[in-house]
Amino acid sequence: QEQELVILGSNYGKWSICVCRDHLPSKPFVISAGVGEDISFDVELISKFNALVLLLDPVERAIFSKCFCYISLNTSHILCVH
């Protein structure tokens, strides 16, 4: 079981995750809470791991307007809840 440290997202929205590809589902489901103004991490999760991402953020300045634009222009892989 080889594990890999993967860094995803912009300099502002960067997160590190430990990935064990032997146990990674073909379509991972991720709940991303506290999205704020940068969804670069979530977009890379979709791109690199074919993930379904649920974005959650209770504040009005969250990036949901851009998120809905992303859904309509590209895929339905991002779901937004405000």
mmCIF file of C-alpha atoms in Angstrom:
data_model
loop_
_atom_site.group_PDB
_atom_site.id
_atom_site.type_symbol
_atom_site.label_atom_id
_atom_site.label_comp_id
_atom_site.label_asym_id
_atom_site.label_seq_id
_atom_site.Cartn_x
_atom_site.Cartn_y
_atom_site.Cartn_z
ATOM 1 C CA GLN A 1 0.000 0.000 0.000
ATOM 2 C CA GLU A 2 2.023 2.879 -1.306
ATOM 3 C CA GLN A 3 0.919 6.296 -0.099
ATOM 4 C CA GLU A 4 1.590 9.571 -1.849
ATOM 5 C CA LEU A 5 1.455 13.135 -0.530
ATOM 6 C CA VAL A 6 -0.391 15.294 -3.067
ATOM 7 C CA ILE A 7 -0.592 19.097 -2.906
ATOM 8 C CA LEU A 8 -3.614 20.621 -4.642
ATOM 9 C CA GLY A 9 -4.888 24.172 -5.109
ATOM 10 C CA SER A 10 -3.494 27.663 -5.518
ATOM 11 C CA ASN A 11 -1.004 29.246 -3.132
ATOM 12 C CA TYR A 12 -3.975 30.766 -1.289
ATOM 13 C CA GLY A 13 -6.237 27.690 -1.309
ATOM 14 C CA LYS A 14 -3.612 24.937 -1.103
ATOM 15 C CA TRP A 15 -4.143 21.710 0.845
ATOM 16 C CA SER A 16 -2.055 18.549 1.155
ATOM 17 C CA ILE A 17 -3.697 15.133 1.136
ATOM 18 C CA CYS A 18 -2.329 11.641 1.599
ATOM 19 C CA VAL A 19 -3.502 9.334 -1.192
ATOM 20 C CA CYS A 20 -3.401 5.557 -1.183
ATOM 21 C CA ARG A 21 -4.256 4.737 -4.792
ATOM 22 C CA ASP A 22 -4.915 1.056 -3.966
ATOM 23 C CA HIS A 23 -7.955 2.122 -1.912
ATOM 24 C CA LEU A 24 -9.087 5.166 -3.883
ATOM 25 C CA PRO A 25 -12.607 4.708 -5.306
ATOM 26 C CA SER A 26 -13.133 5.355 -9.015
ATOM 27 C CA LYS A 27 -15.346 8.362 -8.159
ATOM 28 C CA PRO A 28 -14.498 9.692 -4.679
ATOM 29 C CA PHE A 29 -17.133 11.781 -2.872
ATOM 30 C CA VAL A 30 -15.703 14.798 -1.038
ATOM 31 C CA ILE A 31 -17.476 17.243 1.283
ATOM 32 C CA SER A 32 -15.564 20.526 1.234
ATOM 33 C CA ALA A 33 -16.659 22.784 4.097
ATOM 34 C CA GLY A 34 -15.635 26.419 4.445
ATOM 35 C CA VAL A 35 -14.925 26.963 0.743
ATOM 36 C CA GLY A 36 -14.655 30.747 0.924
ATOM 37 C CA GLU A 37 -13.322 32.546 -2.140
ATOM 38 C CA ASP A 38 -11.004 29.920 -3.644
ATOM 39 C CA ILE A 39 -12.165 26.582 -5.066
ATOM 40 C CA SER A 40 -8.848 25.706 -6.752
ATOM 41 C CA PHE A 41 -8.341 22.733 -4.388
ATOM 42 C CA ASP A 42 -11.782 21.360 -5.211
ATOM 43 C CA VAL A 43 -11.340 21.844 -8.953
ATOM 44 C CA GLU A 44 -8.038 19.939 -8.830
ATOM 45 C CA LEU A 45 -9.690 17.113 -6.845
ATOM 46 C CA ILE A 46 -12.151 16.776 -9.692
ATOM 47 C CA SER A 47 -9.473 16.977 -12.351
ATOM 48 C CA LYS A 48 -6.961 14.566 -10.816
ATOM 49 C CA PHE A 49 -9.249 12.069 -9.059
ATOM 50 C CA ASN A 50 -12.593 12.318 -10.912
ATOM 51 C CA ALA A 51 -14.179 13.318 -7.595
ATOM 52 C CA LEU A 52 -17.714 14.464 -6.893
ATOM 53 C CA VAL A 53 -17.337 17.508 -4.618
ATOM 54 C CA LEU A 54 -20.008 19.055 -2.403
ATOM 55 C CA LEU A 55 -19.093 22.663 -1.531
ATOM 56 C CA LEU A 56 -20.393 24.164 1.715
ATOM 57 C CA ASP A 57 -19.968 27.692 3.033
ATOM 58 C CA PRO A 58 -22.428 29.773 5.068
ATOM 59 C CA VAL A 59 -20.956 33.220 4.287
ATOM 60 C CA GLU A 60 -22.240 35.493 1.546
ATOM 61 C CA ARG A 61 -18.820 36.233 0.039
ATOM 62 C CA ALA A 62 -18.274 32.549 -0.803
ATOM 63 C CA ILE A 63 -17.477 31.858 -4.440
ATOM 64 C CA PHE A 64 -20.848 30.313 -5.292
ATOM 65 C CA SER A 65 -21.588 32.643 -8.193
ATOM 66 C CA LYS A 66 -18.423 31.438 -9.956
ATOM 67 C CA CYS A 67 -19.172 27.889 -8.856
ATOM 68 C CA PHE A 68 -22.544 27.878 -10.590
ATOM 69 C CA CYS A 69 -20.863 29.284 -13.693
ATOM 70 C CA TYR A 70 -18.372 26.392 -13.546
ATOM 71 C CA ILE A 71 -21.219 23.883 -13.342
ATOM 72 C CA SER A 72 -23.107 25.296 -16.300
ATOM 73 C CA LEU A 73 -20.035 25.701 -18.526
ATOM 74 C CA ASN A 74 -18.167 22.477 -17.806
ATOM 75 C CA THR A 75 -19.553 19.597 -15.749
ATOM 76 C CA SER A 76 -21.912 18.861 -12.904
ATOM 77 C CA HIS A 77 -19.088 17.568 -10.733
ATOM 78 C CA ILE A 78 -19.386 20.471 -8.281
ATOM 79 C CA LEU A 79 -22.506 20.865 -6.160
ATOM 80 C CA CYS A 80 -22.957 24.037 -4.118
ATOM 81 C CA VAL A 81 -24.962 24.503 -0.941
ATOM 82 C CA HIS A 82 -25.320 27.922 0.654
#
